Amino acid sequence: MGKELVIGLDIGTTSVKAVIFYLKGALIAETEALINTYYPHPEWAEQNPVEIERSSVLAMKEVILKAK
């Protein structure tokens, strides 16, 4: 059997972070993709769910490429 890996995705308010670990805990690769926040009116903050999805997919692709 090959090496068992775990991929993690942390979707926060400013960015999406993706990491890949060996199952036993050693870090293999990590990356981060930013999420835009828009301020259409005073005291309002908005984020586009399509951008969050794109940032998530981008982060996963990048971390997989880094991990080879």
Coordinates of N, CA and C in Angstrom, one line a residue:
M1 N 0.8 -1.2 0.0 CA 0.0 0.0 0.0 C 0.9 1.2 0.0
G2 N 0.5 2.3 -0.7 CA 1.2 3.5 -0.8 C 1.1 4.3 0.5
K3 N 1.8 5.4 0.6 CA 1.7 6.3 1.8 C 0.3 6.9 1.9
E4 N -0.2 6.9 3.1 CA -1.6 7.4 3.3 C -1.4 8.9 3.7
L5 N -2.2 9.7 3.0 CA -2.2 11.2 3.2 C -3.5 11.7 3.6
V6 N -3.5 12.9 4.2 CA -4.7 13.6 4.6 C -4.6 15.0 4.0
I7 N -5.6 15.5 3.4 CA -5.7 16.9 3.0 C -6.7 17.7 3.9
G8 N -6.3 18.8 4.3 CA -7.1 19.7 5.1 C -7.4 21.0 4.5
L9 N -8.5 21.5 4.7 CA -8.9 22.8 4.1 C -9.5 23.7 5.2
D10 N -9.0 24.9 5.4 CA -9.4 25.8 6.4 C -9.9 27.0 5.6
I11 N -11.3 27.2 5.6 CA -11.9 28.4 4.9 C -12.2 29.4 6.0
G12 N -11.4 30.5 6.0 CA -11.5 31.5 7.0 C -12.1 32.8 6.3
T13 N -12.1 33.9 7.1 CA -12.7 35.1 6.6 C -11.8 35.9 5.6
T14 N -10.5 35.6 5.6 CA -9.6 36.4 4.7 C -8.9 35.5 3.7
S15 N -8.9 34.1 4.0 CA -8.2 33.3 3.1 C -8.6 31.8 3.2
V16 N -8.2 31.0 2.3 CA -8.4 29.6 2.4 C -7.0 28.9 2.5
K17 N -6.8 28.1 3.5 CA -5.5 27.4 3.6 C -5.7 25.9 3.4
A18 N -4.8 25.4 2.6 CA -4.8 23.9 2.3 C -3.5 23.3 2.8
V19 N -3.6 22.1 3.4 CA -2.4 21.4 3.9 C -2.5 19.9 3.5
I20 N -1.4 19.3 3.3 CA -1.3 17.9 3.1 C -0.4 17.3 4.2
F21 N -0.8 16.3 4.9 CA 0.0 15.6 5.9 C 0.1 14.1 5.6
Y22 N 1.1 13.5 6.0 CA 1.1 12.1 6.1 C 0.2 11.7 7.2
L23 N -0.4 10.5 7.1 CA -1.4 10.1 8.1 C -0.9 10.2 9.6
K24 N 0.4 10.0 9.7 CA 1.0 10.0 11.0 C 1.4 11.4 11.5
G25 N 1.1 12.4 10.7 CA 1.2 13.8 11.2 C 2.2 14.7 10.6
A26 N 3.2 14.2 9.8 CA 4.2 15.0 9.2 C 3.7 15.9 8.1
L27 N 4.0 17.2 8.1 CA 3.5 18.1 7.1 C 4.3 17.8 5.8
I28 N 3.5 17.8 4.7 CA 4.1 17.6 3.4 C 4.2 19.0 2.6
A29 N 3.0 19.6 2.6 CA 2.9 20.9 1.8 C 1.7 21.7 2.4
E30 N 1.9 23.0 2.2 CA 0.8 23.9 2.6 C 0.7 25.1 1.6
T31 N -0.4 25.7 1.5 CA -0.6 26.9 0.6 C -1.8 27.7 1.1
E32 N -1.9 28.9 0.6 CA -3.0 29.8 1.0 C -3.5 30.6 -0.2
A33 N -4.8 30.8 -0.3 CA -5.4 31.6 -1.4 C -6.3 32.6 -0.7
L34 N -6.2 33.9 -1.1 CA -6.9 35.0 -0.5 C -8.4 35.0 -0.9
I35 N -9.2 35.5 0.0 CA -10.6 35.7 -0.3 C -10.9 37.2 -0.2
N36 N -11.5 37.8 -1.2 CA -11.8 39.2 -1.2 C -13.0 39.5 -0.3
T37 N -13.0 40.7 0.3 CA -14.1 41.2 1.1 C -14.5 42.5 0.5
Y38 N -15.8 42.7 0.2 CA -16.3 44.0 -0.4 C -17.0 44.7 0.7
Y39 N -16.9 46.1 0.6 CA -17.6 46.9 1.5 C -18.5 47.9 0.8
P40 N -19.7 47.4 0.4 CA -20.6 48.2 -0.4 C -21.2 49.4 0.2
H41 N -21.3 49.4 1.6 CA -21.9 50.5 2.4 C -21.1 50.6 3.7
P42 N -21.2 51.7 4.3 CA -20.5 51.8 5.7 C -21.1 50.7 6.6
E43 N -20.2 50.0 7.3 CA -20.5 49.0 8.2 C -21.0 47.7 7.6
W44 N -21.0 47.6 6.3 CA -21.3 46.3 5.6 C -20.1 45.6 5.1
A45 N -20.1 44.3 5.1 CA -19.0 43.5 4.6 C -19.6 42.3 3.8
E46 N -19.2 42.1 2.6 CA -19.7 41.0 1.8 C -18.6 40.2 1.2
Q47 N -18.9 38.9 1.0 CA -18.0 38.0 0.3 C -18.8 37.2 -0.7
N48 N -18.2 37.0 -1.9 CA -18.9 36.3 -3.0 C -18.6 34.8 -2.8
P49 N -19.7 33.9 -2.6 CA -19.5 32.5 -2.4 C -18.8 31.8 -3.6
V50 N -18.9 32.4 -4.8 CA -18.2 31.8 -6.0 C -16.7 32.0 -5.8
E51 N -16.3 33.2 -5.3 CA -14.9 33.5 -5.1 C -14.3 32.6 -4.0
I52 N -15.1 32.3 -3.0 CA -14.7 31.4 -1.9 C -14.5 30.0 -2.5
E53 N -15.4 29.6 -3.3 CA -15.2 28.2 -4.0 C -14.0 28.2 -4.9
R54 N -13.8 29.2 -5.7 CA -12.6 29.3 -6.5 C -11.3 29.3 -5.7
S55 N -11.3 30.1 -4.7 CA -10.1 30.1 -3.8 C -9.8 28.7 -3.2
S56 N -10.9 28.0 -2.8 CA -10.8 26.7 -2.2 C -10.2 25.7 -3.2
V57 N -10.7 25.7 -4.4 CA -10.2 24.8 -5.5 C -8.8 25.2 -5.8
L58 N -8.5 26.5 -5.9 CA -7.1 26.9 -6.2 C -6.1 26.4 -5.2
A59 N -6.5 26.6 -3.9 CA -5.6 26.2 -2.8 C -5.4 24.7 -2.8
M60 N -6.4 23.9 -3.1 CA -6.3 22.4 -3.2 C -5.4 22.0 -4.3
K61 N -5.6 22.7 -5.5 CA -4.7 22.3 -6.6 C -3.3 22.7 -6.4
E62 N -3.0 23.9 -5.8 CA -1.7 24.3 -5.5 C -1.0 23.4 -4.5
V63 N -1.7 23.0 -3.4 CA -1.1 22.1 -2.4 C -0.8 20.7 -3.0
I64 N -1.6 20.2 -3.8 CA -1.4 18.9 -4.4 C -0.2 19.0 -5.3
L65 N 0.0 20.1 -6.1 CA 1.2 20.3 -7.0 C 2.4 20.4 -6.1
K66 N 2.4 21.1 -5.0 CA 3.5 21.3 -4.1 C 3.9 19.9 -3.5
A67 N 3.0 19.1 -3.2 CA 3.2 17.8 -2.6 C 3.7 16.8 -3.6
K68 N 3.5 17.0 -4.9 CA 3.9 16.1 -5.9 C 3.4 14.7 -5.7

